[in-house]
mmCIF file of C-alpha atoms in Angstrom:
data_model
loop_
_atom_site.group_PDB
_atom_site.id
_atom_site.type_symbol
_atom_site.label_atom_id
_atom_site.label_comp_id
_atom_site.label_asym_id
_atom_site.label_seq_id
_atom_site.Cartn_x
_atom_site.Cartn_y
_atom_site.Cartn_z
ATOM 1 C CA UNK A 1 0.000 0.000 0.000
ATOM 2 C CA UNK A 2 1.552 3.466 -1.218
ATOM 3 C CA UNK A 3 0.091 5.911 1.496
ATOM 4 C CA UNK A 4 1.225 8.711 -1.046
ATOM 5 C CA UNK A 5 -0.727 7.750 -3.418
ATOM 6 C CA UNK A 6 -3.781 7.372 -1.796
ATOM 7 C CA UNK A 7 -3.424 11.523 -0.833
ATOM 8 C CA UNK A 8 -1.613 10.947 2.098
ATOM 9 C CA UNK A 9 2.388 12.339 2.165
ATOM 10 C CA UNK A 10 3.258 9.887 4.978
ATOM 11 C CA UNK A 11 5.309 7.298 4.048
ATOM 12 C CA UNK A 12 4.869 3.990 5.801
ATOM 13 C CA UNK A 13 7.991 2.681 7.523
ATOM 14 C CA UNK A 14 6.942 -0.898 6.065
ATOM 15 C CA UNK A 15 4.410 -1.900 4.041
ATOM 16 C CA UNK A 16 3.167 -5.123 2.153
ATOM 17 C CA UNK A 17 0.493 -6.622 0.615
ATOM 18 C CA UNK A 18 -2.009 -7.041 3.789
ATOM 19 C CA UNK A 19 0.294 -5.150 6.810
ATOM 20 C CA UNK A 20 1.327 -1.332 6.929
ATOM 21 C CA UNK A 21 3.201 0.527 9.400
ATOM 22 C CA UNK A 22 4.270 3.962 10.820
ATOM 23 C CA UNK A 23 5.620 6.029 13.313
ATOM 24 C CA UNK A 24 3.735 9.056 14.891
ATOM 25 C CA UNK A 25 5.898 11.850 16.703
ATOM 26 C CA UNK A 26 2.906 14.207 17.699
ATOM 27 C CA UNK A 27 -0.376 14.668 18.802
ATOM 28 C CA UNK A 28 -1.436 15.758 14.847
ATOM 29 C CA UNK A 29 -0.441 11.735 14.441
ATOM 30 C CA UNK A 30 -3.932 10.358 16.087
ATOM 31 C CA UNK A 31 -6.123 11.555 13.440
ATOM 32 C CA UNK A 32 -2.871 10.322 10.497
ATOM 33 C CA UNK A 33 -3.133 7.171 12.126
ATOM 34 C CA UNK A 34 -7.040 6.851 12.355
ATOM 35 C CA UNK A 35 -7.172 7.964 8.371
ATOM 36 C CA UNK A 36 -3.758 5.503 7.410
ATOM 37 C CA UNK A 37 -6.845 2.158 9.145
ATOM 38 C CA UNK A 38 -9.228 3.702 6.863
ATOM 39 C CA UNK A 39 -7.154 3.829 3.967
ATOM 40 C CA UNK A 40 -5.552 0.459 4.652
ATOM 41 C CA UNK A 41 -8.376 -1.548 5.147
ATOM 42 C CA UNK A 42 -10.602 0.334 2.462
ATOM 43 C CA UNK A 43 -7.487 -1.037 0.032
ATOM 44 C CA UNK A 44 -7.338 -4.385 1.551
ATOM 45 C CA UNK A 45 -11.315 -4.910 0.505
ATOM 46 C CA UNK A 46 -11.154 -2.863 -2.614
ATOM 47 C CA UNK A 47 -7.954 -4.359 -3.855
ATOM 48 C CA UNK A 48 -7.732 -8.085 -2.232
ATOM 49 C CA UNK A 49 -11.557 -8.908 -2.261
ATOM 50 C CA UNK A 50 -11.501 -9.532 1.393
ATOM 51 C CA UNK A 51 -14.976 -8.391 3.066
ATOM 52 C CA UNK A 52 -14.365 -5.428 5.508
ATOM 53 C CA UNK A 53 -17.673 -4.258 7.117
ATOM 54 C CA UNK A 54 -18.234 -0.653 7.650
ATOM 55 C CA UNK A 55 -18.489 -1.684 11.956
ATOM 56 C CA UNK A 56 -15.124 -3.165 11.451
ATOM 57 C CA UNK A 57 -13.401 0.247 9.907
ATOM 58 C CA UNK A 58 -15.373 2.117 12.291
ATOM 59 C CA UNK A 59 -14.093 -0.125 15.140
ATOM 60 C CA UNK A 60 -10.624 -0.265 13.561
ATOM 61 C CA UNK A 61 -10.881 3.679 13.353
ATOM 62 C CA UNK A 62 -11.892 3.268 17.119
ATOM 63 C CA UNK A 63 -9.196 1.581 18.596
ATOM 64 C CA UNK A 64 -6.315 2.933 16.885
ATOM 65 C CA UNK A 65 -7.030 6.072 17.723
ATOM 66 C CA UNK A 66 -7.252 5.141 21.557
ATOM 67 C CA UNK A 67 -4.098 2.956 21.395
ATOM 68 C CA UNK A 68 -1.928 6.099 19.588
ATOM 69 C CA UNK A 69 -3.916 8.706 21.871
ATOM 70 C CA UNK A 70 -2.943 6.470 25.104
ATOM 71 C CA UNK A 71 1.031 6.474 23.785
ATOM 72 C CA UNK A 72 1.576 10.164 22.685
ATOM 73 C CA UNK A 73 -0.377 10.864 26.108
ATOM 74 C CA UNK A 74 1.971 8.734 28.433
ATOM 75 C CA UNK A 75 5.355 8.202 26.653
ATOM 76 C CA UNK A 76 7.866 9.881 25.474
ATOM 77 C CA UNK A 77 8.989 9.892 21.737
ATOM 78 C CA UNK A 78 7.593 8.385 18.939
ATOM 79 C CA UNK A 79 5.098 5.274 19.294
ATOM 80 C CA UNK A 80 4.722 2.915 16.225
ATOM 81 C CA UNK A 81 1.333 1.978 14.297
ATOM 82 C CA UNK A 82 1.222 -1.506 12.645
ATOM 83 C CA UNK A 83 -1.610 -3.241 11.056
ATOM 84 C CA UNK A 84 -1.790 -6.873 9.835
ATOM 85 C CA UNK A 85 -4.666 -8.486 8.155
ATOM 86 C CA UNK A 86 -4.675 -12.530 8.478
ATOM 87 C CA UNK A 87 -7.556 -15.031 9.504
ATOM 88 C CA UNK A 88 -10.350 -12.691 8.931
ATOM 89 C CA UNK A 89 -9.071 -10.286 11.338
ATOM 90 C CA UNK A 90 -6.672 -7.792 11.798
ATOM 91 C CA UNK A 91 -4.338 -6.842 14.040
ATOM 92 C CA UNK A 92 -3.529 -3.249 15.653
ATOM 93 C CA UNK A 93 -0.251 -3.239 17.063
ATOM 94 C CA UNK A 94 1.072 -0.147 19.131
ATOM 95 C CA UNK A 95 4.566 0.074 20.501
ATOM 96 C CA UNK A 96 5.808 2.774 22.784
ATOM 97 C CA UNK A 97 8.616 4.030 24.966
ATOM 98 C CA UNK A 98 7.518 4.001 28.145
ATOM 99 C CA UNK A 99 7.782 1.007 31.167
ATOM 100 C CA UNK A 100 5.019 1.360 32.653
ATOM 101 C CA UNK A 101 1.981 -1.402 31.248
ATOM 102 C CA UNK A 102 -1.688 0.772 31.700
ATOM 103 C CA UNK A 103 -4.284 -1.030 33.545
ATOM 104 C CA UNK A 104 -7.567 -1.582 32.535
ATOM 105 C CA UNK A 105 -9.956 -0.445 35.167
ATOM 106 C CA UNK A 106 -13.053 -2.152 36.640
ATOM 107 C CA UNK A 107 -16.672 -0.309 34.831
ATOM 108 C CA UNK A 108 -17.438 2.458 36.784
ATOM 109 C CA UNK A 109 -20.503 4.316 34.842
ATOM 110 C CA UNK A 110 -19.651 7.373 37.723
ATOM 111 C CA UNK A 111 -15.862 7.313 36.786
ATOM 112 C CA UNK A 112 -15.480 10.386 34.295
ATOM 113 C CA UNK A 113 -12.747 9.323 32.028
ATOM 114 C CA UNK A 114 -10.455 6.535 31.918
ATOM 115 C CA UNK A 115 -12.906 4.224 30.076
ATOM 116 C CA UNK A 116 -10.647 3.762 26.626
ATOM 117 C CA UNK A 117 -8.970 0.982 27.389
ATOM 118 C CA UNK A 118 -12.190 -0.932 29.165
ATOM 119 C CA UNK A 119 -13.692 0.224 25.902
ATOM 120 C CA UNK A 120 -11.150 -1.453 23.550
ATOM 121 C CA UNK A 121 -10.747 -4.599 25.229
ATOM 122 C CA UNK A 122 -14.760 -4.861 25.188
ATOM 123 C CA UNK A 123 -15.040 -4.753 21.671
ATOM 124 C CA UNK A 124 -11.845 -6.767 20.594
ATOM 125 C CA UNK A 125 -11.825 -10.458 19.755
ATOM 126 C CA UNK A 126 -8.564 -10.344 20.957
ATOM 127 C CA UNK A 127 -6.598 -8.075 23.305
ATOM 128 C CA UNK A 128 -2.863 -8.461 24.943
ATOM 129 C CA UNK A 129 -0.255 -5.755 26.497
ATOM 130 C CA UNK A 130 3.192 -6.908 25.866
ATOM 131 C CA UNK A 131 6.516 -6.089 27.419
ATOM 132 C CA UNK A 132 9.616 -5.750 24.947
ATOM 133 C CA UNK A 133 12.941 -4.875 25.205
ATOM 134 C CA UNK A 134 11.948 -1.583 25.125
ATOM 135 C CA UNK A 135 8.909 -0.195 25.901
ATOM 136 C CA UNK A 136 5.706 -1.785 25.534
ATOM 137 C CA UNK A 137 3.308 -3.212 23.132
ATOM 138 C CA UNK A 138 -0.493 -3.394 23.179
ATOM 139 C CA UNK A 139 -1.742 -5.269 20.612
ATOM 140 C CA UNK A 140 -5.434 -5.773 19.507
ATOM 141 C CA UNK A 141 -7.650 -8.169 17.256
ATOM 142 C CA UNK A 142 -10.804 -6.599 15.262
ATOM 143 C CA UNK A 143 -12.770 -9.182 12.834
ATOM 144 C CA UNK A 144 -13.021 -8.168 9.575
ATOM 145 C CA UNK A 145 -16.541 -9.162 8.816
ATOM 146 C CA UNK A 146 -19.649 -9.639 11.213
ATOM 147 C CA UNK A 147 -21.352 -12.923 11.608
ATOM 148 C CA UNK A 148 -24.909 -13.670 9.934
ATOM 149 C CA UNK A 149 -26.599 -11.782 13.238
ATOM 150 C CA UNK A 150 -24.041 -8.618 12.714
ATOM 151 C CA UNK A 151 -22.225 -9.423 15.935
ATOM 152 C CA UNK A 152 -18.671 -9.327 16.257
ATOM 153 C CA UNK A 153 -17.461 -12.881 17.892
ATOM 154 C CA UNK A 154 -16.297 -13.059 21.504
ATOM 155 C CA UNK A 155 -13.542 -11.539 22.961
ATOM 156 C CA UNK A 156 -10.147 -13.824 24.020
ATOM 157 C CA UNK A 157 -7.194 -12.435 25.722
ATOM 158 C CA UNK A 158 -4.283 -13.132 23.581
#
């Protein structure tokens, strides 16, 4: 996928036929990264035939923003974007700087704020946090398509 060309002058740090990824250095990189899912997984339908519902951009859309949001917030330095289509699903993949692995708080409908997280590992098939050599990486599974009902499947930790 050539990010250029679809009106976008980022320029993926990787990029093959069902996986892009790129580094975001400032806060004007949440709503690059929520447009770079769009484009992505508008391409993967248009161009590889694979069904991509409009909940599962919108979801996609969802998460990554939270994920990149969440890093830019509470690390320093660059955090790192990835998406990966395989088994119906794909994969959002944030890596960041800091140490220190969030926690995802118990529901609180009084609690004001703090609910992204909660959020995204609600609506995930799949959700992990990750330590690496450096940093951290949170990692999250969105199907593709919805089931016959319009459901998304169950959630599993990773």
């Amino acid at each position: 996928m050539d990010l250029e060309e679809a009106g976008d002058d980022r320029h993926p740090l990787a990029t093959n036929a069902l996986s892009v990824s790129a580094a975001f250095e400032d806060d004007t990189g949440i709503a690059e990264a929520r447009d770079m899912a769009h484009t992505f997984l508008t391409r993967v339908q248009a161009v590889h035939g694979l069904p991509v519902s409009s909940r599962a951009i919108g979801m996609v859309q969802l998460v990554v923003s939270e994920l990149v949001t969440n890093a830019r917030k509470y690390a320093p330095g660059p955090c790192l974007l990835s998406l990966e289509v395989a088994d119906g699903a794909v994969r959002i993949s944030v890596w960041d700087s800091s140490t220190t692995l969030p926690s995802i708080l118990a529901p609180d409908p009084s609690r004001i704020g703090q609910h992204g997280l909660e959020i995204v590992a609600a609506i995930c098939v799949g959700f992990a946090i990750h330590r690496e050599p450096v940093g951290k990486r949170i990692t999250a599974d969105v199907m593709l398509a919805d089931d016959p009902g319009g459901a998304p499947s169950g959630r599993q930790m990773l």
